Coordinates of C-alpha atoms in Angstrom, one line a residue:
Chain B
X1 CA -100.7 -63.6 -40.6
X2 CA -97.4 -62.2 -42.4
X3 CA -96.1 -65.3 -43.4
X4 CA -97.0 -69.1 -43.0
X5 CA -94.5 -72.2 -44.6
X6 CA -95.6 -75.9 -45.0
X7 CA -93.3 -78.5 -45.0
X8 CA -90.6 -76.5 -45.8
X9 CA -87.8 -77.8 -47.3
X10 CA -84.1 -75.6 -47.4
X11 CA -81.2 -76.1 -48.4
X12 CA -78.3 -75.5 -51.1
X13 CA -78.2 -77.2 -54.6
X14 CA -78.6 -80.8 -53.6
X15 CA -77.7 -80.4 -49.6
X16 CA -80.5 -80.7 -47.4
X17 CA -80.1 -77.7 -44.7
X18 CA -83.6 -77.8 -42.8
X19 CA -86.6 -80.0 -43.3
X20 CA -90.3 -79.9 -42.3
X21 CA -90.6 -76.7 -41.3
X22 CA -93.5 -75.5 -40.7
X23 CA -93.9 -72.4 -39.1
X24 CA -96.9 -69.5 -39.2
X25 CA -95.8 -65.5 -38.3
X26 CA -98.1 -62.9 -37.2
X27 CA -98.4 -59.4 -37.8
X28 CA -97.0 -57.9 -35.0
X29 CA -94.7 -60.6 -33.7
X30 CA -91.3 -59.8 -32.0
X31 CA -89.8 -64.0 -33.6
X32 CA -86.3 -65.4 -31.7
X33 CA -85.0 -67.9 -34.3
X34 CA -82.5 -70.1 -32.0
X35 CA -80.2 -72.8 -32.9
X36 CA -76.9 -74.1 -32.8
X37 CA -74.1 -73.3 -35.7
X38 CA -75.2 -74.7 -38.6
X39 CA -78.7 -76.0 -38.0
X40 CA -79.5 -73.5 -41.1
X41 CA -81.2 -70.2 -39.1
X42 CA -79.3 -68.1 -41.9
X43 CA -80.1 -70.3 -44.7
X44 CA -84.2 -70.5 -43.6
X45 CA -83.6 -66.1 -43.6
X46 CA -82.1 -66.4 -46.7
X47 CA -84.9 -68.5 -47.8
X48 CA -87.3 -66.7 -46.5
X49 CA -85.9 -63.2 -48.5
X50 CA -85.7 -65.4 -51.9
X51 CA -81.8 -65.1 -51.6
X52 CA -82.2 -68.6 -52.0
X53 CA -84.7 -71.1 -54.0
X54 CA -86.2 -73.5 -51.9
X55 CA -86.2 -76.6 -52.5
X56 CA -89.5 -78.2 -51.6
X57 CA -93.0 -77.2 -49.7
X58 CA -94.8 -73.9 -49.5
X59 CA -94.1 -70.7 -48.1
X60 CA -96.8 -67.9 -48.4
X61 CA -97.3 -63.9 -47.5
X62 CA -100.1 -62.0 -46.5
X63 CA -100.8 -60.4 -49.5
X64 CA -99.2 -56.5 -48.9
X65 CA -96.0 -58.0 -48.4
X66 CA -93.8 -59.3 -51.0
X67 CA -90.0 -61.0 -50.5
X68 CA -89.0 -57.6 -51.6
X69 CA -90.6 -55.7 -49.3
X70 CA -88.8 -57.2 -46.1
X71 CA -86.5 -55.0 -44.5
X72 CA -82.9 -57.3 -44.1
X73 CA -79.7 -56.8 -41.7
X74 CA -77.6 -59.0 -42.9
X75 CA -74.9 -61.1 -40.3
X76 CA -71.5 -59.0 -40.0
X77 CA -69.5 -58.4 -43.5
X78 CA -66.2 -57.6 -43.3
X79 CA -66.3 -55.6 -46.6
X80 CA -68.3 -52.8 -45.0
X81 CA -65.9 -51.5 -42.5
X82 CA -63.7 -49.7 -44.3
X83 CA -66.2 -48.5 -47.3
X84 CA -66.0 -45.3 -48.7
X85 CA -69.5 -44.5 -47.9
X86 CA -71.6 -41.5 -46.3
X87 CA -74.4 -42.7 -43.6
X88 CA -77.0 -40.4 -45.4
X89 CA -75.7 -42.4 -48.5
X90 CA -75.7 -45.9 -46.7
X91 CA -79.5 -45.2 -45.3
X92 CA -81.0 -43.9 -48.3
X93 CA -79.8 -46.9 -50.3
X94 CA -82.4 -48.8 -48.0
X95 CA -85.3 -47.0 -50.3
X96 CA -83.8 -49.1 -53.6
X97 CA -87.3 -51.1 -53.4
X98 CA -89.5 -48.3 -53.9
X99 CA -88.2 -46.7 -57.0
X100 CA -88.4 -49.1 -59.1
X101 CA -87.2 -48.6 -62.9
X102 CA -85.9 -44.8 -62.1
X103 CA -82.8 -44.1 -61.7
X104 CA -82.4 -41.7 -59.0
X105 CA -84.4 -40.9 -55.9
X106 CA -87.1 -38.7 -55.5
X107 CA -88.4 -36.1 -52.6
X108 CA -90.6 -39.3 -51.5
X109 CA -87.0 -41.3 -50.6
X110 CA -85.3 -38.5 -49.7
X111 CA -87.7 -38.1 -46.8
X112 CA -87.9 -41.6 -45.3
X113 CA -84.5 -41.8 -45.6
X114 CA -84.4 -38.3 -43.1
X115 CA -87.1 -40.0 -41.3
X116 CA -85.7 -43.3 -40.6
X117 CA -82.8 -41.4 -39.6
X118 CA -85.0 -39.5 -37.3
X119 CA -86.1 -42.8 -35.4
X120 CA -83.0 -44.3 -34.6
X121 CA -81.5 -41.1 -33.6
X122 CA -78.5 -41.0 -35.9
X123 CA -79.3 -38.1 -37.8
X124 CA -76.5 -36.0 -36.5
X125 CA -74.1 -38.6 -38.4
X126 CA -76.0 -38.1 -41.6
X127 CA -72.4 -36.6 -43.2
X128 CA -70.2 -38.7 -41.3
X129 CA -68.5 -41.6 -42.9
X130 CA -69.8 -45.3 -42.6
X131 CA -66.2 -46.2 -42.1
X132 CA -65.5 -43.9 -39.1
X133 CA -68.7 -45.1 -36.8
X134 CA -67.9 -47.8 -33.9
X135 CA -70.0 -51.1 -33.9
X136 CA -73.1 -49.9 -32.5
X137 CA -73.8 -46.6 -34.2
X138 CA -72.8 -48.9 -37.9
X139 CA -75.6 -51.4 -36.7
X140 CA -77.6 -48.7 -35.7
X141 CA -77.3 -47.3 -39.9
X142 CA -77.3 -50.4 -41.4
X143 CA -81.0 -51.0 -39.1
X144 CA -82.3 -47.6 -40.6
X145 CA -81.5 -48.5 -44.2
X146 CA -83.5 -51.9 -43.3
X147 CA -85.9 -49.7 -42.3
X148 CA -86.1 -47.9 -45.2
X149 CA -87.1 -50.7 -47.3
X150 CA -89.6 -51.8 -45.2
X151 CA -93.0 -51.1 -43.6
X152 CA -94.1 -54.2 -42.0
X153 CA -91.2 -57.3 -41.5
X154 CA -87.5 -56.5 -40.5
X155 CA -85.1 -59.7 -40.1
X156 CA -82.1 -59.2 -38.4
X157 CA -79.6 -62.3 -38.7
X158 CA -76.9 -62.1 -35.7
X159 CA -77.5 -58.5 -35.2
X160 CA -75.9 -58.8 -31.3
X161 CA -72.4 -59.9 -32.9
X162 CA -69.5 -58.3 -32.0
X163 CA -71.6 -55.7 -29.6
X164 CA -70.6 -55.4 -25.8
X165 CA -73.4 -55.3 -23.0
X166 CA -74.2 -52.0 -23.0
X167 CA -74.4 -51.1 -26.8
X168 CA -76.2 -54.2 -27.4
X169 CA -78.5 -53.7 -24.3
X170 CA -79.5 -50.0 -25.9
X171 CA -80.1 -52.1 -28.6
X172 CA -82.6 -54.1 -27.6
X173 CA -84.4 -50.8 -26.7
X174 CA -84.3 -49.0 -30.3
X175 CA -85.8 -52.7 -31.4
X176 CA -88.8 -52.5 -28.9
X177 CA -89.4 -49.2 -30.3
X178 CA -89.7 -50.7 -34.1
X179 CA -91.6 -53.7 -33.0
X180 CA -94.2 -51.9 -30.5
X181 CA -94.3 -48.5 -31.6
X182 CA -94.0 -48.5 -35.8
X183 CA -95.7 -52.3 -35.5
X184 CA -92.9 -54.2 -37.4
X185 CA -92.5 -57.7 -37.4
X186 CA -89.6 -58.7 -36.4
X187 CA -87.8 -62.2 -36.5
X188 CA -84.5 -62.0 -35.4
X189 CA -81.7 -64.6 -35.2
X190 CA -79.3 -64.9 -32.5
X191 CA -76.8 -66.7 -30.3
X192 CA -78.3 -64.8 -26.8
X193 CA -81.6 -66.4 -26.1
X194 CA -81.6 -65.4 -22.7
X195 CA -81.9 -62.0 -23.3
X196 CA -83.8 -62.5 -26.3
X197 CA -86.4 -64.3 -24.3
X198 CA -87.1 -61.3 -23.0
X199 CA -88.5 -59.4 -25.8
X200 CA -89.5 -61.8 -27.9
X201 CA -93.3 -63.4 -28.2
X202 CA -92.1 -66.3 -30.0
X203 CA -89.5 -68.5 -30.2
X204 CA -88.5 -71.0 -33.2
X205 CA -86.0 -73.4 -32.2
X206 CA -84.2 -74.9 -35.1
X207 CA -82.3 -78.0 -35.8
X208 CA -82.5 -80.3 -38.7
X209 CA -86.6 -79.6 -38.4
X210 CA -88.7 -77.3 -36.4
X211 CA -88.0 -78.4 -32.8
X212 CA -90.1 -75.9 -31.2
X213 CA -92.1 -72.9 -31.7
X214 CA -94.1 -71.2 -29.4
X215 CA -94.1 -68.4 -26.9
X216 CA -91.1 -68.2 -24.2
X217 CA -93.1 -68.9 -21.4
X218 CA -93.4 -72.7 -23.3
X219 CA -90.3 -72.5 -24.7
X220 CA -88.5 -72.7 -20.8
X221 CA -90.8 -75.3 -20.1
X222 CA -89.6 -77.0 -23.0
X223 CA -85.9 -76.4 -22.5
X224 CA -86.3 -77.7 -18.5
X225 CA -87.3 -80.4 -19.3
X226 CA -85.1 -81.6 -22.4
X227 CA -82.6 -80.7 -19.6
X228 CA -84.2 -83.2 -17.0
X229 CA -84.5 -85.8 -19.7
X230 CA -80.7 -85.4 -20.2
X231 CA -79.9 -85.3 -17.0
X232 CA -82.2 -88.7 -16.3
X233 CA -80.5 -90.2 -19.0
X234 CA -77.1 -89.6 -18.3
X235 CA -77.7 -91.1 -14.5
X236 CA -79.5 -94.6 -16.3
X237 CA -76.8 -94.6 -18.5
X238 CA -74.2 -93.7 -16.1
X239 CA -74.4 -96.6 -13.9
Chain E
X1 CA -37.3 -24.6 -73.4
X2 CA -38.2 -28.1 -72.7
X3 CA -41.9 -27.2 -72.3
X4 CA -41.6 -25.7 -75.5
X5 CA -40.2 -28.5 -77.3
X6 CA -42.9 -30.9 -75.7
X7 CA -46.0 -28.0 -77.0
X8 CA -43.8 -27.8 -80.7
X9 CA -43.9 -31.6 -80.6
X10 CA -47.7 -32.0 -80.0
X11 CA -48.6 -29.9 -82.6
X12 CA -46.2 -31.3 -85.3
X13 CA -46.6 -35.1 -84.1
X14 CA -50.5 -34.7 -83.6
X15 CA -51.6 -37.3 -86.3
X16 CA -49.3 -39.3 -84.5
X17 CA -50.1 -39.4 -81.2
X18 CA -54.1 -38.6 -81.2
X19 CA -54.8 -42.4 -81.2
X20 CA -52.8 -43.5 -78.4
X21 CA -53.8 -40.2 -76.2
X22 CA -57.2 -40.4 -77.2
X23 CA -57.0 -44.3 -76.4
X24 CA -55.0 -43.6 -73.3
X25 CA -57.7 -40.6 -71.6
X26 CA -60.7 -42.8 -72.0
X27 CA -58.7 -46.4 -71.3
X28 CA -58.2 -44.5 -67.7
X29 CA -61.3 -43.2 -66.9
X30 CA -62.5 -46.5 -67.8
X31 CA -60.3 -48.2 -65.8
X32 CA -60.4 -46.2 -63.0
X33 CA -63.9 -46.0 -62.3
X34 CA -64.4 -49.8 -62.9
X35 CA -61.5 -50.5 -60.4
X36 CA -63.4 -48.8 -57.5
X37 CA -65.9 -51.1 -57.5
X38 CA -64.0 -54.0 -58.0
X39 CA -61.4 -52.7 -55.6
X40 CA -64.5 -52.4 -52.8
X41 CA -65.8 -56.1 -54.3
X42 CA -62.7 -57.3 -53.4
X43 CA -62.1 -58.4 -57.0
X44 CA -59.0 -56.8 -57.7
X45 CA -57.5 -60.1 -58.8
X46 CA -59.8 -60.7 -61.6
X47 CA -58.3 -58.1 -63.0
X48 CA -55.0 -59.3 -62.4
X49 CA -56.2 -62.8 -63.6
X50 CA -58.0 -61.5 -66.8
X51 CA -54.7 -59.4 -68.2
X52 CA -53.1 -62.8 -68.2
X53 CA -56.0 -64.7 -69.9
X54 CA -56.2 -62.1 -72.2
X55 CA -52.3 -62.8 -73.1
X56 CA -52.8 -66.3 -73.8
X57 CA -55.7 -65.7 -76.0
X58 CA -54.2 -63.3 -77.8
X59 CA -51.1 -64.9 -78.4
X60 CA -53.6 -68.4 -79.1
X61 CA -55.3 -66.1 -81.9
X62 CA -52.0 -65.0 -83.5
X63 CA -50.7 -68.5 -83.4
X64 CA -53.6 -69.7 -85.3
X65 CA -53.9 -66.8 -87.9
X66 CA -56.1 -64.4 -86.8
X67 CA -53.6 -61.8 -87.4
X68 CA -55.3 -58.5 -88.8
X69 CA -58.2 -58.4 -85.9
X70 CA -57.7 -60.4 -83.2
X71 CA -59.2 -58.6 -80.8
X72 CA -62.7 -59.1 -82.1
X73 CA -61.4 -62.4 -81.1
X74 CA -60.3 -62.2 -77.7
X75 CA -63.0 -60.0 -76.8
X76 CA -65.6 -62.5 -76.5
X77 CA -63.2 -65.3 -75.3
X78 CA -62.2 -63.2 -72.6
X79 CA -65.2 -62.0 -71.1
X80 CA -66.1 -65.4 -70.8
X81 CA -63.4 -66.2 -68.9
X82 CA -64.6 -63.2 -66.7
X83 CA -67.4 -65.0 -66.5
X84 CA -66.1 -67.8 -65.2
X85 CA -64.0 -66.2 -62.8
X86 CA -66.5 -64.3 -61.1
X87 CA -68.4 -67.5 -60.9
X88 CA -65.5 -68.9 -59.2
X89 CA -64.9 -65.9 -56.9
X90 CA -68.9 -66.5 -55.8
X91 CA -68.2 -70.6 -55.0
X92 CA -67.4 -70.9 -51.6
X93 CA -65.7 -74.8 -52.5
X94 CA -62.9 -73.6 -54.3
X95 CA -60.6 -70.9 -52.7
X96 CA -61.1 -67.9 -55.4
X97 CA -56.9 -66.5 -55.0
X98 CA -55.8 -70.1 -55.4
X99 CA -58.1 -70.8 -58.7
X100 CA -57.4 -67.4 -60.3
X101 CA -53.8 -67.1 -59.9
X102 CA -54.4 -71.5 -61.5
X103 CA -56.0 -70.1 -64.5
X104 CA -53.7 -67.0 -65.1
X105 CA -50.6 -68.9 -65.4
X106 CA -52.3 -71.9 -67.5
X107 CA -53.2 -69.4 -70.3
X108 CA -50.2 -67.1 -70.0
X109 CA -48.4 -70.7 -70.3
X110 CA -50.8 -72.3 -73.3
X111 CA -51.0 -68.7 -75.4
X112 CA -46.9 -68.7 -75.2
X113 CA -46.2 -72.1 -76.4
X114 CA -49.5 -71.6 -79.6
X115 CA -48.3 -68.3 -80.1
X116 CA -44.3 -69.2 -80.8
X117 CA -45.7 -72.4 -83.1
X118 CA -45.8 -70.1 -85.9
X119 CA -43.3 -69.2 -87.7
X120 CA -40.9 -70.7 -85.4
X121 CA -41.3 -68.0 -82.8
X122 CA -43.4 -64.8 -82.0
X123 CA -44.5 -62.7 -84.8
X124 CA -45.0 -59.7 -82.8
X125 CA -42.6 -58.7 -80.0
X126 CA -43.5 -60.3 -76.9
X127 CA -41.6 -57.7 -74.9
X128 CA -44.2 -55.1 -76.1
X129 CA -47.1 -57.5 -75.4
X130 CA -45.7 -58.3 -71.9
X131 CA -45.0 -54.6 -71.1
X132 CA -47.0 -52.8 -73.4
X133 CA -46.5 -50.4 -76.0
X134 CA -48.2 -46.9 -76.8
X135 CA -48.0 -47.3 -80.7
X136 CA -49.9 -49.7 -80.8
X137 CA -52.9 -47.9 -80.3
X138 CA -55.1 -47.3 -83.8
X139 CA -58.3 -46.3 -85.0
X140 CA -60.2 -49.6 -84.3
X141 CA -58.9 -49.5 -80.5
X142 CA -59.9 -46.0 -80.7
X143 CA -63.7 -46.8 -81.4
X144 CA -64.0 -50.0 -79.4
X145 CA -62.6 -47.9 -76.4
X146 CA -65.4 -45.1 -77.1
X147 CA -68.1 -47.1 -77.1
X148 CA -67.0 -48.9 -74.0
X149 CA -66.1 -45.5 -71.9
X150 CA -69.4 -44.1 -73.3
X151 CA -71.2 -47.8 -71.8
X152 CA -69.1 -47.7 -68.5
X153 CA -70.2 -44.1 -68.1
X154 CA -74.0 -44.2 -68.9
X155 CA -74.2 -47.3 -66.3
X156 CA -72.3 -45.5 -63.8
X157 CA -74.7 -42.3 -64.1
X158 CA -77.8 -44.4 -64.7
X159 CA -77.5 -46.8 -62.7
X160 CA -75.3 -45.6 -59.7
X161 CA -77.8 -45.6 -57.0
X162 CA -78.1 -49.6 -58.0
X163 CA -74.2 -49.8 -58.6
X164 CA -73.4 -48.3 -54.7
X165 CA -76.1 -50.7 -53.5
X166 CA -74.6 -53.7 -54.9
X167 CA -71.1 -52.9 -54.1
X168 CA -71.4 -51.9 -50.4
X169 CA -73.9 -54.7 -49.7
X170 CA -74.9 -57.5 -52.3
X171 CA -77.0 -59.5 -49.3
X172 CA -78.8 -56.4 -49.3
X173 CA -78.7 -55.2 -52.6
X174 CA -80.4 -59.1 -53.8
X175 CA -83.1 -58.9 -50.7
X176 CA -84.4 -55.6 -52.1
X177 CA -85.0 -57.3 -55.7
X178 CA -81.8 -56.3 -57.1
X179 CA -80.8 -58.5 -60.0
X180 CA -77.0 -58.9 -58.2
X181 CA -75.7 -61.7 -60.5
X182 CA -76.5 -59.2 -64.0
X183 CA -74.5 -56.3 -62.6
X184 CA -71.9 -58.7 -61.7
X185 CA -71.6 -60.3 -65.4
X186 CA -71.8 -56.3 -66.4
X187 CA -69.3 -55.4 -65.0
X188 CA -67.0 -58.8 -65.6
X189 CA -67.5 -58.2 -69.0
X190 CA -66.7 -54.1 -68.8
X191 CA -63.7 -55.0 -66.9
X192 CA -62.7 -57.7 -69.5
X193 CA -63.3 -55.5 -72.8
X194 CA -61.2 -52.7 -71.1
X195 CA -58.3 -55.0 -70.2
X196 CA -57.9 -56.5 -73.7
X197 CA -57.7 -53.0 -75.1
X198 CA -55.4 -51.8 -72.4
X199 CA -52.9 -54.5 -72.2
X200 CA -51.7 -54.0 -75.5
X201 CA -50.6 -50.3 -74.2
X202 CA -50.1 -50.8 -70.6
X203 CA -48.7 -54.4 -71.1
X204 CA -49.9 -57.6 -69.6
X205 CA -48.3 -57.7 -66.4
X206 CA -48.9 -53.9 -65.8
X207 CA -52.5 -53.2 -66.8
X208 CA -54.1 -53.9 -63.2
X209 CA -52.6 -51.5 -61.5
X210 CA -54.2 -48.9 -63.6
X211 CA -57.5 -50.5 -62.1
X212 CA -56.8 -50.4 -58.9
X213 CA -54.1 -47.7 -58.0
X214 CA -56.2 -45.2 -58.5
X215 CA -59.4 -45.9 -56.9
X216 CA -57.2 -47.0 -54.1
X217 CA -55.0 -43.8 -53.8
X218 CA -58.2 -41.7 -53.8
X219 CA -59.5 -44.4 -50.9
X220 CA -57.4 -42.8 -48.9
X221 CA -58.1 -39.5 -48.9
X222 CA -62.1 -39.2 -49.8
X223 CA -64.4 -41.1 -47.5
X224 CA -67.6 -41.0 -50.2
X225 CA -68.5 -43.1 -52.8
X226 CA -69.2 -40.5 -55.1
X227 CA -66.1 -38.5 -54.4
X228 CA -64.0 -41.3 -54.5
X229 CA -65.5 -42.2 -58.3
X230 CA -64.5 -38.8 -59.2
X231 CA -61.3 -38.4 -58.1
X232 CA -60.1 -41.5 -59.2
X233 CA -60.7 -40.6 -62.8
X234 CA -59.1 -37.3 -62.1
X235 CA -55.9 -39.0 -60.8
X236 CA -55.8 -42.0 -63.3
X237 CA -56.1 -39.5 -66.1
X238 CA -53.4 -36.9 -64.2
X239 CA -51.0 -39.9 -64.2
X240 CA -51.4 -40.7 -67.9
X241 CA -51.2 -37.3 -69.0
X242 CA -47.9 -36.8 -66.7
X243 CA -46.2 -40.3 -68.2
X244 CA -47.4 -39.8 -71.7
X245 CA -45.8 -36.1 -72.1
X246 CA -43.1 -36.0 -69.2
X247 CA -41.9 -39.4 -69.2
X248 CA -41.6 -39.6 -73.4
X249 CA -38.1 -41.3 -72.7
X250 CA -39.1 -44.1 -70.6
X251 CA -41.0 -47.6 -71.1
X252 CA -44.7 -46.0 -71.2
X253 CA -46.4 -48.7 -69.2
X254 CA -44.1 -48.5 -66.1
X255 CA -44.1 -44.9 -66.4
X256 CA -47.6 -45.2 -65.8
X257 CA -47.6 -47.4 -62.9
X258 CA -44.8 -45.3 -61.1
X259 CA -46.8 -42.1 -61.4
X260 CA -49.7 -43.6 -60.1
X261 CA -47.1 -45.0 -57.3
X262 CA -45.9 -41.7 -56.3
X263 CA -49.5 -40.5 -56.5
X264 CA -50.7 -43.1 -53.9
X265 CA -47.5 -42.3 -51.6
X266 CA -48.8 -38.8 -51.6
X267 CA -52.5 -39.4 -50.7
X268 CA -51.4 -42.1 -48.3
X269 CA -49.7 -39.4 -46.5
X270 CA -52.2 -36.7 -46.9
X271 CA -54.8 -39.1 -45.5
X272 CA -52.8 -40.1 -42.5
X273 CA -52.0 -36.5 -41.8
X274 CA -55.7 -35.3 -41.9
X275 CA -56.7 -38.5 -39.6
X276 CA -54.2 -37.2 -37.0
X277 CA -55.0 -33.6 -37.1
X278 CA -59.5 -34.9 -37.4
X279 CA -58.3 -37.0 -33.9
X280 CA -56.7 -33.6 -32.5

């Protein structure tokens, strides 16, 4: 178990995003969090990285994993594209977790950071600028700095935006590697569930509550036959 | 000859001048350095916003008698209102332009009218407050301004690892336990105690381009956060030393800003020249 929430409540100040969610994640797990705009799949991330209070119920770790020990890749931010930044500098700031009250890095750091690197096979852009990379190799840097600060859980919130087929499909290959060969959990948000089905062992289907959650085998079942029941229901109705 | 008269005049005028040079060498490190990040925060108007506030409290304090040290006044007042600001700025309800340039106008508007109660009008020239004055620098500016280089420095080397995190990514910077919101009030307040000190020699309406022309002229040529820091001190101070000794006959303030002008004109070009030939 890496996580487990009951009755769940999220939200902002006073507004009431997601309730009832209950929801358990296990070590290992490749998560698809799916839902339509605004049925709070960033806010529940948000929650789950203590961005964000929550406002009512229970959400617990296994107890090597803290909220600050999650590895994050936040949605697209405009603010990043033209930042004066180095990749090596970018990665590295991924290790800001582990040095607690020091104020620089030491060899320790320096050497994830060059191994994390390694991994997603963007070392030979270590002294190129953040602002100069194209979509995919800046998703690719801003994965290794998630990397960085994190052993176990990654969450990636949209991390297909703005990709076209063939960067996103390569991708979805470098992710397979994290999740089967280092054994990080990953929960990852996103608009493409059919592709996502794919990968994923688990799928969390938000809106308003926890509609589903269960393994994508289920989770087709599921959708065919909210689909029939529309479908019926639009013909009674109909005539 | 001229160069001579200039070196024959530093060294006869020296008592003279030390404050406001002095004053004028830190006020654009500090400055500069602070304007990189708020530059990359996107929080260039703050500073815009907080030259004004600072106005209208200043000219509020003189109105109401607090003639010999008002700055130990405004000080305080006026990081609050950074405060405030940045708080705004965070809210996604209220657009943060709109509300900023709301409040910048409402104190320039509020200090005018308290501040020309008294004595039937301004005590102080409101030309020199509006567009700054060198003069005015003295000893107490002088210390307030050394301490707050000497803070703005120490964070910057202490904490810049932190500070690089927070200002390329604060989603990130918060998820991996970064307390965001502290270095945020940090460096409201920095920015604030620097712009009350600076206005009075740079002048209201041109004290936030000494913020952000120079982190943004160096933005065009430097592509690292750490060379871009650097550079933009080099360059804010360049510019000072250039308007304070070259430019002796004109206004001192918009001396400044039109150095720093040509300076960005300069790097604009040398950075769109080295693109063109790095594409070749």
């Amino acid at each position: 178990m890496i996580l487990v929430s009951k009755n769940l409540v999220i939200g902002y100040e006073n507004r009431v995003v997601l309730k009832d969610v209950n929801l358990e994640i296990n070590e290992g797990d490749y998560v698809c969090l799916f839902g339509n705009n605004g049925a709070g799949k960033s806010t529940l991330v948000k929650t789950i990285l203590g961005l964000i209070p929550k406002l009512k119920g229970e959400i617990t770790f296994s107890k090597d994993i803290s909220q600050r020990s999650i590895g994050y890749l936040p949605q697209h931010n405009d603010n990043l594209d033209n930042f004066p930044a180095s990749v090596y500098e970018v990665v590295r700031s991924g290790c800001l977790n582990r040095i607690k009250n020091r104020p620089f890095y030491t060899k320790k750091e320096i050497q994830r950071t060059k191994e994390m690197l390694k991994i997603l096979e963007i070392e030979d852009l270590e002294n190129r600028s953040f602002s100069e990379l194209s979509g995919g190799q800046k998703q690719k840097v801003l994965l290794a700095r998630a990397l960085c600060a994190t052993d176990k859980v990654l969450i990636l919130d949209e991390p297909f935006a703005g990709l076209d087929g063939a960067t996103a499909k390569k991708l979805y290959t470098t992710l397979d590697k994290i999740n089967k060969e280092l054994g990080v959990t990953l929960i990852i948000v996103s608009h493409f569930i059919e592709d996502l089905l794919r990968h994923a062992n688990k799928v969390i289907h938000l809106s308003q509550s926890c509609l589903f959650c269960g393994n994508p085998e289920e989770y087709k079942e599921h959708l065919k036959k909210e689909y029939l029941l529309s479908r019926y229901q639009t013909v009674i109705e109909g005539d | 000859m001229s160069n001579n008269n200039i070196v024959q005049n530093l060294f006869n005028n020296f008592d003279i001048i030390k404050y406001p040079l002095f004053v004028g060498i830190l006020l654009s490190i500090t400055a500069s350095i602070l304007g990189v990040v708020l530059v990359l925060k996107r929080y260039s108007m703050i500073g815009d916003g907080l030259s004004h506030i600072s106005f209208g409290v200043y000219a509020v304090a003189i109105g109401l008698g607090f003639t010999d040290t008002p700055i130990l006044v405004v000080i305080p007042i006026v990081v609050l209102a950074a405060y405030i600001l940045l708080r705004i700025g965070e809210s996604k309800k209220i657009k943060s332009d709109a509300a900023i340039a709301l409040f910048s106008s409402s104190a320039l508007a509020i200090g005018y009218i308290v501040g020309s109660m008294k004595h039937g009008g301004f005590t102080i020239d409101i030309n020199s407050l509006m567009f700054g004055s060198i003069v005015f620098a003295n000893k107490q500016d002088l210390i307030i301004m050394a301490i707050t280089a000497a803070i703005v420095i120490g964070t910057f080397v202490l904490l810049y690892h932190r500070i690089f995190s927070v200002t390329f990514d604060e989603s990130f910077a918060k998820a991996t336990g970064i307390h965001t919101r502290l270095f945020n009030i940090l460096f409201a307040s920095l920015t604030a105690i620097t712009i009350v000190i600076g206005m009075r020699i740079m002048g209201t309406l041109l004290i936030s381009s000494i913020i952000i022309f120079p982190s943004l002229s160096s933005m065009q040529v430097f592509k690292k956060f750490k060379h871009v820091i650097f550079s933009s001190a080099i360059i804010s101070v360049v510019a000072f030393l250039v308007a304070f000794f070259i430019f002796t006959n004109y206004p001192f303030g918009a001396s400044v800003v039109v150095v720093n002008l040509i300076f960005f004109i300069i790097f604009a070009t040398i950075g769109k020249l080295s693109n063109r030939y790095a594409r070749e």
